[in-house]
Coordinates of C-alpha atoms and ligand atoms in Angstrom, one line a residue:
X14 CA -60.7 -20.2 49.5
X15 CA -57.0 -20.7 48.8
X16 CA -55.7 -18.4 46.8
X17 CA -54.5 -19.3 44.1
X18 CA -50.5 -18.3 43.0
X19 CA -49.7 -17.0 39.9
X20 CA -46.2 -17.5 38.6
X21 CA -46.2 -15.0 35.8
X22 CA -43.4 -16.3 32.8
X23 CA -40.5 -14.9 32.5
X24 CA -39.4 -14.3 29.1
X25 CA -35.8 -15.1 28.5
X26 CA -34.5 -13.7 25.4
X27 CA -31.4 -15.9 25.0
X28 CA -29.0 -13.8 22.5
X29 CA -26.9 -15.6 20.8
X30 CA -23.7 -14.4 19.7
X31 CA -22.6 -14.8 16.4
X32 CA -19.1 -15.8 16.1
X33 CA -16.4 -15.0 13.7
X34 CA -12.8 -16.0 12.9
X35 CA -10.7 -13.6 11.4
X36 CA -7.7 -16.5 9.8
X37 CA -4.7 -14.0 8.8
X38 CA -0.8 -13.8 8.0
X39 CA -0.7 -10.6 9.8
X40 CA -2.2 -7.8 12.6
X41 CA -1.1 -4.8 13.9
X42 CA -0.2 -3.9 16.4
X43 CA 1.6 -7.3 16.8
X44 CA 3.2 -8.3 13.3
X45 CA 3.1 -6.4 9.9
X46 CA 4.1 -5.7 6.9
X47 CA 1.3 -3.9 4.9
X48 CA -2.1 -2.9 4.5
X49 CA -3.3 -6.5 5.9
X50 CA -1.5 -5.9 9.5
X51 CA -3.5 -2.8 8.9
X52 CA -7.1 -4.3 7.9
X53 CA -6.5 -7.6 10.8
X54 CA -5.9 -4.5 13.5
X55 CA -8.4 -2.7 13.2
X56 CA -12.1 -4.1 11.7
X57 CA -12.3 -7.1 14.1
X58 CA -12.1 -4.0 16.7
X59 CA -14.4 -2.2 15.2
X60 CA -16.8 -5.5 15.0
X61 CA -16.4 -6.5 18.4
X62 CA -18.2 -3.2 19.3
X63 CA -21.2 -4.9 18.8
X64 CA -22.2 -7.0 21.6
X65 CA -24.3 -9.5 19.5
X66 CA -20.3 -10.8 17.5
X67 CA -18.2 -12.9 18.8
X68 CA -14.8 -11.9 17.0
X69 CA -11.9 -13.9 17.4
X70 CA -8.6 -13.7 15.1
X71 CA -5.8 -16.4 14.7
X72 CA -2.0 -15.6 13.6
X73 CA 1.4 -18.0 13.4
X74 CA 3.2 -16.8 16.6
X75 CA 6.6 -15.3 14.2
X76 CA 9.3 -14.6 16.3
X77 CA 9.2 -11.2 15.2
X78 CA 5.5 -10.9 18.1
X79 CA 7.3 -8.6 20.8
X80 CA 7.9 -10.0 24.1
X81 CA 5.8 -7.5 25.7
X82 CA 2.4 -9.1 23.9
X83 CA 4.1 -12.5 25.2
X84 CA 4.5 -11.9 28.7
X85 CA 0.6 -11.5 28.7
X86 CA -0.5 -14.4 27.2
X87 CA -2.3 -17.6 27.9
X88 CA -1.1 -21.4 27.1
X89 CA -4.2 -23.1 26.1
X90 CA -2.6 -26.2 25.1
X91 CA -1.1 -28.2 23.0
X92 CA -1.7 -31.1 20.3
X93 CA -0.7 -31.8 16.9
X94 CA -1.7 -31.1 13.2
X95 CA -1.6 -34.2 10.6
X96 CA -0.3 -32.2 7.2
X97 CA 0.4 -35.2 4.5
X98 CA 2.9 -37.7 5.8
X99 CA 3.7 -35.3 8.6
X100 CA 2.8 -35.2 12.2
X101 CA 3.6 -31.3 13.7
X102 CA 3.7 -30.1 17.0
X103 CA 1.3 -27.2 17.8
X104 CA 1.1 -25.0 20.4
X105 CA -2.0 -22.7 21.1
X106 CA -1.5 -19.0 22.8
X107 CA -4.5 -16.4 23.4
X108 CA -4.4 -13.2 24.6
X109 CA -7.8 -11.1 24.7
X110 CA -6.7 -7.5 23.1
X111 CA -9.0 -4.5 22.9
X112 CA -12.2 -6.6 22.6
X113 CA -11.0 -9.4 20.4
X114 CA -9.5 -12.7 21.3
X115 CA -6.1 -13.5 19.5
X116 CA -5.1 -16.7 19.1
X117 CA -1.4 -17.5 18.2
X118 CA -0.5 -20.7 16.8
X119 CA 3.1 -21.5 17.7
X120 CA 5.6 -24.1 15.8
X121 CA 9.4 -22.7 16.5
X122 CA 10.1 -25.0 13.1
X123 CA 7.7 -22.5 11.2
X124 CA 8.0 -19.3 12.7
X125 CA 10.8 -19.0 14.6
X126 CA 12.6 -17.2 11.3
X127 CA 13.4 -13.3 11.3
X128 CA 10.5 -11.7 8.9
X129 CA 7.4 -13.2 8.0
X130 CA 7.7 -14.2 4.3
X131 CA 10.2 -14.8 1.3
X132 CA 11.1 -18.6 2.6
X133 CA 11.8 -21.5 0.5
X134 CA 9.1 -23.2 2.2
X135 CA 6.0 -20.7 2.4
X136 CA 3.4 -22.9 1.4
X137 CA 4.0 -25.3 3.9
X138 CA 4.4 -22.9 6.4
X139 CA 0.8 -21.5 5.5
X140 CA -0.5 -25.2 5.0
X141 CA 0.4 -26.0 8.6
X142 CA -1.1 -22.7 9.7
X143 CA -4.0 -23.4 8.2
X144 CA -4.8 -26.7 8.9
X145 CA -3.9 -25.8 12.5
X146 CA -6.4 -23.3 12.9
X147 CA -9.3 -25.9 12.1
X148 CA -7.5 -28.5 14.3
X149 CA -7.6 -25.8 17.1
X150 CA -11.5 -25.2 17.0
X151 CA -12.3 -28.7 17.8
X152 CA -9.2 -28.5 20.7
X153 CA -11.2 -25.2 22.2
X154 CA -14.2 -26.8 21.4
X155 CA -15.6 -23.6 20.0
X156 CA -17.2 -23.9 16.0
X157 CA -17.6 -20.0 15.1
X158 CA -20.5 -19.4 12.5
X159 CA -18.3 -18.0 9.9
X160 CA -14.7 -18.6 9.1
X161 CA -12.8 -15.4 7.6
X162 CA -9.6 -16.1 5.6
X163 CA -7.7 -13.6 3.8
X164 CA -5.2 -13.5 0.9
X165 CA -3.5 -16.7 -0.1
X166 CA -1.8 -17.5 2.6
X167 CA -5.0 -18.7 4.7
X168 CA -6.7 -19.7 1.5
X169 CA -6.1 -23.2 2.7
X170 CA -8.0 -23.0 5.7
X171 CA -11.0 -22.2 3.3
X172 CA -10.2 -25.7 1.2
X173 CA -9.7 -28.0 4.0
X174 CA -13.0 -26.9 5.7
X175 CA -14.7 -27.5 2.3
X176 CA -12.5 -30.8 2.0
X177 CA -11.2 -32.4 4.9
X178 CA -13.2 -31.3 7.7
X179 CA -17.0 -31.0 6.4
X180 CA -17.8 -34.0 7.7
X181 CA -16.6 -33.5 11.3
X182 CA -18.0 -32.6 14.5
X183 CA -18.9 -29.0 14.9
X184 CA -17.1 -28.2 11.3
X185 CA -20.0 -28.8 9.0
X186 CA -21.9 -25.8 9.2
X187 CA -18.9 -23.0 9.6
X188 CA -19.5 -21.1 6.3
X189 CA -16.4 -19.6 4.5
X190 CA -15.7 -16.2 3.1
X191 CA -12.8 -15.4 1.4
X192 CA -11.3 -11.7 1.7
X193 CA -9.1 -11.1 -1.4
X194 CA -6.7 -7.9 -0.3
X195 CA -4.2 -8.7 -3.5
X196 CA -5.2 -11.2 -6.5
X197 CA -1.6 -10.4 -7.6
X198 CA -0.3 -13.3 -4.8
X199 CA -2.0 -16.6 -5.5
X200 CA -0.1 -19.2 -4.1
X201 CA 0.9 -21.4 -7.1
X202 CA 2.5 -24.9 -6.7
X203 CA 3.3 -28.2 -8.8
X204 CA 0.1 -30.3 -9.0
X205 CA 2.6 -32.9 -7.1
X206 CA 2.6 -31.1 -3.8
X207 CA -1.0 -31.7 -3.3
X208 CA -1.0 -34.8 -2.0
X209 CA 2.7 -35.0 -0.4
X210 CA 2.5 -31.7 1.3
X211 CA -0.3 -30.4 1.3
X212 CA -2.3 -33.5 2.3
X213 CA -5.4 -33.4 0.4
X214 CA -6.8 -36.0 -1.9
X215 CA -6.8 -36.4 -5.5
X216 CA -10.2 -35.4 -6.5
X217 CA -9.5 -31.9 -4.8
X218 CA -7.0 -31.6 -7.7
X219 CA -9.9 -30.5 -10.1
X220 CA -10.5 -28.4 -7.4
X221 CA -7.5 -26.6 -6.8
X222 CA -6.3 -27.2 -10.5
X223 CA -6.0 -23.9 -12.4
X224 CA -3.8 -22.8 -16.0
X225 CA -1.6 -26.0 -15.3
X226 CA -0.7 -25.8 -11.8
X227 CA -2.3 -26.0 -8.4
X228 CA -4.1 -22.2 -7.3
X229 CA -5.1 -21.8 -3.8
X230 CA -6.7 -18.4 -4.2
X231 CA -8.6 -20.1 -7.1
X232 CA -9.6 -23.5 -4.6
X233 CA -10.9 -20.6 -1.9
X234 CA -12.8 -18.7 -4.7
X235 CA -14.7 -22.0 -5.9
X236 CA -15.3 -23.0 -2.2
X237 CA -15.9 -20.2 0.3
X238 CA -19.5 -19.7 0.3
X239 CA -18.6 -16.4 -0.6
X240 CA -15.4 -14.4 -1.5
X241 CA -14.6 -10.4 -0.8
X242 CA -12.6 -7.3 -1.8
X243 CA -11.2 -4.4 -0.1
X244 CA -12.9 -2.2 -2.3
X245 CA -16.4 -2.0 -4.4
X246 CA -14.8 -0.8 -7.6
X247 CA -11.8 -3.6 -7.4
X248 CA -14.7 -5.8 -6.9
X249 CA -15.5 -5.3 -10.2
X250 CA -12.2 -4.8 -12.1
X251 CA -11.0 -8.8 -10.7
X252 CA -13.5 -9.8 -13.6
X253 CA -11.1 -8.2 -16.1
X254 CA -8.0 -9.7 -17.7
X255 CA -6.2 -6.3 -16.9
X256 CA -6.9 -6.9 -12.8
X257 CA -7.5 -10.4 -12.8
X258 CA -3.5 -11.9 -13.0
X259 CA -5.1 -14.9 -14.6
X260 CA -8.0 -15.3 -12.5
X261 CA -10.7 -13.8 -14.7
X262 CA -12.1 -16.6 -15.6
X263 CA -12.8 -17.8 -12.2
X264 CA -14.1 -14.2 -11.3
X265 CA -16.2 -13.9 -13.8
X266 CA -18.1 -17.2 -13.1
X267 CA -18.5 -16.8 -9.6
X268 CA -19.1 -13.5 -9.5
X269 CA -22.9 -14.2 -8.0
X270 CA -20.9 -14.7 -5.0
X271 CA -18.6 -11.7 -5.4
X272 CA -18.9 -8.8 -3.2
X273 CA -16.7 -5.3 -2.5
X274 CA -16.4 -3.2 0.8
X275 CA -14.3 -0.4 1.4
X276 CA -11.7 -0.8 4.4
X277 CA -11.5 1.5 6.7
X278 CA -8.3 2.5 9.0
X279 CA -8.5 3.0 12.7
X280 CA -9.1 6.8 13.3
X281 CA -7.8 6.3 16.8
X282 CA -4.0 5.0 15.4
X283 CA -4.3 7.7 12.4
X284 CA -5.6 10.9 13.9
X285 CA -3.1 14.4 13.9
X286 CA -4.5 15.8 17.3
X287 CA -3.1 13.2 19.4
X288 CA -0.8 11.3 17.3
X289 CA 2.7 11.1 19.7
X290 CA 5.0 10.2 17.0
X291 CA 4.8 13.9 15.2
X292 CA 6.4 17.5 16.0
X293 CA 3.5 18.6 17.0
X294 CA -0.4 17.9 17.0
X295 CA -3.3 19.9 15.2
X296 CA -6.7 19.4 13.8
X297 CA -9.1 20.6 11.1
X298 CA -10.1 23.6 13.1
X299 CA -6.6 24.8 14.4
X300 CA -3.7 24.0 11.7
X301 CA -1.1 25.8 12.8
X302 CA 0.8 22.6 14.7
X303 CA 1.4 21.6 10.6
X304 CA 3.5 23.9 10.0
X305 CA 5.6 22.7 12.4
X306 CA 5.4 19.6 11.7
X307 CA 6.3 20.8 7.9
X308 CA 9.6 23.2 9.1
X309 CA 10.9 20.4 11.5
X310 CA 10.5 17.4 8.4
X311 CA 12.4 19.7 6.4
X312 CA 15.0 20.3 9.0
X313 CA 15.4 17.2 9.9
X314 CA 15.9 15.4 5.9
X315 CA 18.2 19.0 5.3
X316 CA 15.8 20.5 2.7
X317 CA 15.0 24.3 2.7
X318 CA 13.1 25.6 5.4
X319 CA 10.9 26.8 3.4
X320 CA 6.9 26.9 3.8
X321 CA 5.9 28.6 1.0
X322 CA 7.1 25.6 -1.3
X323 CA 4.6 22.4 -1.0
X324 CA 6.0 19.2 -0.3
X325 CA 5.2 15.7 -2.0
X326 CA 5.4 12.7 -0.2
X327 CA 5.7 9.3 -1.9
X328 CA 5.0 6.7 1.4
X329 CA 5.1 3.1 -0.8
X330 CA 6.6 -0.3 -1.2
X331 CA 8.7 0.4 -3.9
X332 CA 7.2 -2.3 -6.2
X333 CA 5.5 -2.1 -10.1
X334 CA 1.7 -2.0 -9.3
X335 CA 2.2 1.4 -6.7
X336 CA 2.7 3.2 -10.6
X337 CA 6.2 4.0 -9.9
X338 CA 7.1 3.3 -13.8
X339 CA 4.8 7.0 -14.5
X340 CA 6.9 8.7 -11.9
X341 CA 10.1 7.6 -13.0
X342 CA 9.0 8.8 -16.2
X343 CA 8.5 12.4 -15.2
X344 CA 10.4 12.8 -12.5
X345 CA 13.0 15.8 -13.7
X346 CA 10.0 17.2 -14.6
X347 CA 8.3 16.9 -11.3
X348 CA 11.6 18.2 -9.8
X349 CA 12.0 20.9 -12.1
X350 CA 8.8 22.7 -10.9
X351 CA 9.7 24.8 -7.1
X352 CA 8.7 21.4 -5.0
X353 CA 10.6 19.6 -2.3
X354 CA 10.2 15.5 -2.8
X355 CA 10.2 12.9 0.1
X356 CA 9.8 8.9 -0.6
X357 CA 9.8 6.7 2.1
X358 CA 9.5 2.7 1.4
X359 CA 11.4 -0.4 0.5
X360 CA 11.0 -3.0 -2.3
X361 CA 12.2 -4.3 -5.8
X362 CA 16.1 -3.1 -6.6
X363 CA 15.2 -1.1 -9.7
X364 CA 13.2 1.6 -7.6
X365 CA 15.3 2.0 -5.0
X366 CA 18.5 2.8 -6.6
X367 CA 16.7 5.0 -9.0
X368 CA 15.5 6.6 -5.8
X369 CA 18.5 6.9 -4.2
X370 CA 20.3 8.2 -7.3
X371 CA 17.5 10.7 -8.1
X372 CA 17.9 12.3 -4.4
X373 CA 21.5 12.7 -5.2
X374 CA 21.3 14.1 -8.2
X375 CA 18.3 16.8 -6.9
X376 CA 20.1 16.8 -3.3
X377 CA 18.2 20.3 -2.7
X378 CA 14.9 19.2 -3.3
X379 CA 14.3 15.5 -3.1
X380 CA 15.4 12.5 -0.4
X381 CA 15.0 9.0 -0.6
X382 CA 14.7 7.0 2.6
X383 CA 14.8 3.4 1.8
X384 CA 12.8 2.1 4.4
X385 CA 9.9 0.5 5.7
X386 CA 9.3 3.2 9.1
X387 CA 6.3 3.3 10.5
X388 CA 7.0 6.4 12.3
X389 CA 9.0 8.2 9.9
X390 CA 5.4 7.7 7.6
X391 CA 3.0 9.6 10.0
X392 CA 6.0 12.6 10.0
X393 CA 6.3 12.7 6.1
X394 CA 2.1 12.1 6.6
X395 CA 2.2 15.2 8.7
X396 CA 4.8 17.1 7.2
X397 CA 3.4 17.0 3.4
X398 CA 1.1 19.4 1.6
X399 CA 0.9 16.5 -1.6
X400 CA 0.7 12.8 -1.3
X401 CA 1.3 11.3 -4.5
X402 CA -0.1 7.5 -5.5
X403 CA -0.3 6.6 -8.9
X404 CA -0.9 3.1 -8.5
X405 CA -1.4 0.8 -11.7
X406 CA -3.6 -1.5 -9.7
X407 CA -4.8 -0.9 -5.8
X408 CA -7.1 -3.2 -4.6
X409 CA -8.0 -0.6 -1.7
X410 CA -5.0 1.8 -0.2
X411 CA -4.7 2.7 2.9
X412 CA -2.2 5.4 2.3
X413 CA -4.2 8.0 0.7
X414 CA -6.9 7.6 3.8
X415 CA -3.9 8.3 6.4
X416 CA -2.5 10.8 4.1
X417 CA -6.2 12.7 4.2
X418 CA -6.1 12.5 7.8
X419 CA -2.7 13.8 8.4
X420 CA -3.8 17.1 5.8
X421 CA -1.8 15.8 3.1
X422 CA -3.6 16.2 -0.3
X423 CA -3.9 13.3 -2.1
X424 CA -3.4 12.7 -6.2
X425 CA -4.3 9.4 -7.5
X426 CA -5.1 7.4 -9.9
X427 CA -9.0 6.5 -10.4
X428 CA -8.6 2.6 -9.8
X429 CA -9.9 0.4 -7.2
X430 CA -9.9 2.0 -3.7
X431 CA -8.3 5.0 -4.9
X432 CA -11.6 5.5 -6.4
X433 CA -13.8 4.5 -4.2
X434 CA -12.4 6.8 -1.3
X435 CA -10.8 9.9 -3.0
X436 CA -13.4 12.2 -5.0
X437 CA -11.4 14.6 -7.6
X438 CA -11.5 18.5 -6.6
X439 CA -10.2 18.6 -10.2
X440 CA -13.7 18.5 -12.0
X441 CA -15.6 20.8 -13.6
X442 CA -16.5 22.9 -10.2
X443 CA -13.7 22.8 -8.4
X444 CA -15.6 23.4 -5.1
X445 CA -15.8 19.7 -3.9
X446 CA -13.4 16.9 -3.5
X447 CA -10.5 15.5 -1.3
X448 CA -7.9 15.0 -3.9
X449 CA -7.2 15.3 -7.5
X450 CA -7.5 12.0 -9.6
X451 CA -6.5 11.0 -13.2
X452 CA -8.0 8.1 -15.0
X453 CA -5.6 6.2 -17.5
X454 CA -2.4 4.8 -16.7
X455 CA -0.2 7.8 -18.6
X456 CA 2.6 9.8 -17.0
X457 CA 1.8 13.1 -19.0
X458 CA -1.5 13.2 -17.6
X459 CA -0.6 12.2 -14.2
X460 CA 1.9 15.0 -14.2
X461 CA -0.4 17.4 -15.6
X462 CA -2.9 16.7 -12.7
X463 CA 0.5 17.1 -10.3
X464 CA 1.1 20.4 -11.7
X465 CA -2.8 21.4 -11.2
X466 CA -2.4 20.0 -7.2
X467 CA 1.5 22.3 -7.3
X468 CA -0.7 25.3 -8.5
X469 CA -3.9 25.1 -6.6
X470 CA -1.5 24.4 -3.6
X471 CA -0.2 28.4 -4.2
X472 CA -4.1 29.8 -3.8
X473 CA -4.3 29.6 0.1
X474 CA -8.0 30.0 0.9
X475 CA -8.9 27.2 -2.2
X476 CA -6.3 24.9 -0.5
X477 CA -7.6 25.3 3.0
X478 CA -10.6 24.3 2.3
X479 CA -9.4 21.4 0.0
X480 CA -7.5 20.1 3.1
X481 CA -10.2 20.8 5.9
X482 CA -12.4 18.7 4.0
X483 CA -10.1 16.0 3.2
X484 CA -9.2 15.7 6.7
X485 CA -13.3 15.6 7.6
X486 CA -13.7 12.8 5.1
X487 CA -15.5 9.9 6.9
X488 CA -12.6 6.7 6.7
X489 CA -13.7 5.2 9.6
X490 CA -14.9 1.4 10.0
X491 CA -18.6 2.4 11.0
X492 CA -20.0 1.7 7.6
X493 CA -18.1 -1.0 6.5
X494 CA -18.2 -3.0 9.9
X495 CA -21.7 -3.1 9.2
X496 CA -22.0 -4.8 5.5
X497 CA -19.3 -7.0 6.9
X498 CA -21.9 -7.8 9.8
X499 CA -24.7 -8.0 7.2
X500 CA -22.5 -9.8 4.9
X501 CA -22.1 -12.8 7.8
X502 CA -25.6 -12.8 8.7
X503 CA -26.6 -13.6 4.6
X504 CA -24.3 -16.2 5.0
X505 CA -25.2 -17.7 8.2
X506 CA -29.3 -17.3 7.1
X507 CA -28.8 -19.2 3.5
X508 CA -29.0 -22.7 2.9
Ligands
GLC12 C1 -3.1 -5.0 0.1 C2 -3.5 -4.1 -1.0 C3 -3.9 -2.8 -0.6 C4 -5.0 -2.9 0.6 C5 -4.4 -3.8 1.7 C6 -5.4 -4.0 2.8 O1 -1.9 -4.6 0.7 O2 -2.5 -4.0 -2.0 O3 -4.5 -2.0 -1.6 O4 -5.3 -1.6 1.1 O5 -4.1 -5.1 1.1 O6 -6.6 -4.5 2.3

């Protein structure tokens, strides 16, 4: 008898990945200018970990991208992006980078300008940018699952998928979420540019239509399937008139699809025992490389060698909503206490010069670099005992995580993700904690809480332990990576 063969099945499991684009202004370590470079560096890395994502970021190639990125990049192509009665070139770059794929969308018209924002002609920049990162998905052939815009400056990419482009090819089922890093910037224009230079039609002006002009962080709200914060309890505060800049209403009414999740910072960039930039390195176990790092910042600003004094660093831009009012308001007495003062940042005119003219006036205790330094930061980080943010409004912060990292104690104020990631020592048992917080917006009590972090600092064993545990604290991207990942997967499994 013949015998009969038996071709046992194979079972294929065909994974397939689910695919992401991160749609941004900004990235470290290519561009930057705040806690978005920040955010855009470092959670698509952390996402592209796992081997079931597809992550994939675009950004405007600014002529500010260092040559050194350049010289490794790919031309994938060119072709042009319809924005109203205009016809742009477009030029499409990619370079894969630590897991991700970056995609760079070039226009020397655009983005061939020193800095990346503060032009006369933003919003078309962003328009262009925007629409040319939907025209380049059909050019690459490649439709990701979800489409991931932050802030207003991508908010258009959101409205002309909803728009323009639901109807075509491969475009119709990419859902949107919305990150919002700062409701503060909106994008307002006249309700005449929406035709001219934005190129959308009229019925999208009830769309995009908000307190007489024309919102494009209120057009993403109303049409990403879902929208984001950088934090669980700003989440909740956009929903008040306090928070909101306006937006309340349009909060409020879609908050169903409203959610919070705490950034993260990359522990890799931000970590003391390797960090190349400092005097010289330590960890949790072994501290004795921060007082070096302490003696050689005071050297090198000309302040008193003196370790026995703690040092408060303010690392900020110098603008309103950091809280800088309820500094300036007790600042002689801040300085009048046996402290040594360091800021470090740029911003709006008023600060600065008061700054500047407050580190002459207390020449022995306080300096004022005005300047955005990235390297300077991690050695005020490093060389601190007290980091001091007293923001009026903070969507998330990244500071007071780097500043926890680098052993440098925070004090905060209890909104948004100060909140969320900095748990008061300064309660009723003063065992626990990372920080000391205050809750209302008052300089009195903010300085009260300053002088209980000033005092505490002067009990050595309590402090040690306050800063061994606020360098342990957990500010990684492990658990936020994943309600991102679950976040995409409620999207991509609804209707
Ligand atoms: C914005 C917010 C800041 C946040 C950052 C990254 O800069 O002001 O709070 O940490 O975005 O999300």
């Amino acid at each position: 008898m013949k015998e009969e063969k038996l071709i046992q099945p194979v079972e294929v499991k065909i994974v397939e990945k689910r695919s992401i684009l991160f749609v941004a202004s900004e990235a470290n370590p290519f561009v930057g200018t705040g806690g978005l470079a920040d955010v855009i560096g470092s959670l698509p890395k952390a996402l592209a970990k796992n081997k079931d994502l597809d992550i994939r970021v675009v950004l405007p190639l600014y002529s500010d991208i260092d040559g050194a990125y350049r010289a490794n990049f790919r031309f994938e192509g060119n072709f042009n992006v319809p924005l109203g009665w205009r016809n742009q070139y477009c030029g499409l770059f990619s370079l894969k980078y630590e897991g991700v794929t970056f995609y760079f969308v070039d226009n020397e018209y655009y983005f061939k300008r020193k800095g990346l924002y503060g032009y006369y002609d933003d919003g078309e920049r962003f328009a262009f940018f925007s629409k040319a990162a939907l025209e380049m998905l059909s050019y690459l052939d490649y439709y990701p699952d979800v489409l991931h815009a932050h802030d207003w400056q991508t908010a258009l990419s959101v409205i002309y998928l909803k728009v323009l482009f639901a109807d075509r090819y491969g475009y119709s089922k990419i859902k949107a979420l919305f990150t919002i890093h700062n409701i503060e910037y909106q994008g307002k224009y006249g309700h005449e540019l929406l035709g001219d230079l934005f190129g959308l039609p009229d019925y999208a002006k009830n769309i995009l239509d908000y307190d007489g002009c024309i919102n494009l962080m209120k057009g993403a709200i109303q049409l990403a399937e879902r929208f984001s914060t950088v934090s669980p309890r700003y989440a909740s505060e956009i929903k008040n008139p306090y928070f909101a800049h306006g937006l309340e209403y349009m909060t409020s009414q879609n908050e169903y699809k409203l959610c919070g999740i705490l950034n993260g910072i990359d522990e890799k960039t931000y970590d003391p025992s390797t960090d190349d930039k400092l005097f010289a390195r330590y960890d949790a176990k072994d501290m004795s490389g921060k007082a070096v790092c302490k003696a050689e910042l005071q050297k090198m600003l000309a302040l008193p060698e003196r370790a026995e004094v703690p040092v408060i660093a303010i690392i900020s831009r110098l603008v309103g909503h950091k809280g800088l009012d309820l500094i300036k308001c007790v600042f002689e007495d801040i300085l009048n206490e046996d402290v040594q003062v360091v800021i470090l940042g740029k911003g709006e005119r008023e600060y600065e010069d008061y700054f500047r003219f407050m580190a002459e006036r207390y020449s022995g205790k306080c300096r004022a670099i005005i300047a955005y330094n990235k390297d300077l930061a991690c050695k005020i980080y490093s060389g601190s005992d007290i980091f001091l943010m007293p923001s009026k409004q903070e969507p998330c912060g990244l500071s007071q995580m780097i500043a926890c990292r680098y052993g440098s104690v925070p004090v905060v104020r209890e909104t948004g993700g100060l909140a969320d990631s900095i748990t008061p020592f300064n309660d009723e048992n003063r065992k626990g904690g990372n920080g000391f917080t205050f809750a209302n917006y008052n300089a009195h009590e903010m300085l009260y809480v300053l002088k209980d972090a000033i005092y505490t600092f002067g009990d050595k064993k309590v402090w040690e332990k306050l800063v061994s545990r606020a360098m342990k604290t957990d500010f990684s991207w492990k658990k936020s990576a994943e309600e991102y990942k679950k976040l995409y997967s409620d999207m991509c499994s609804a209707l």
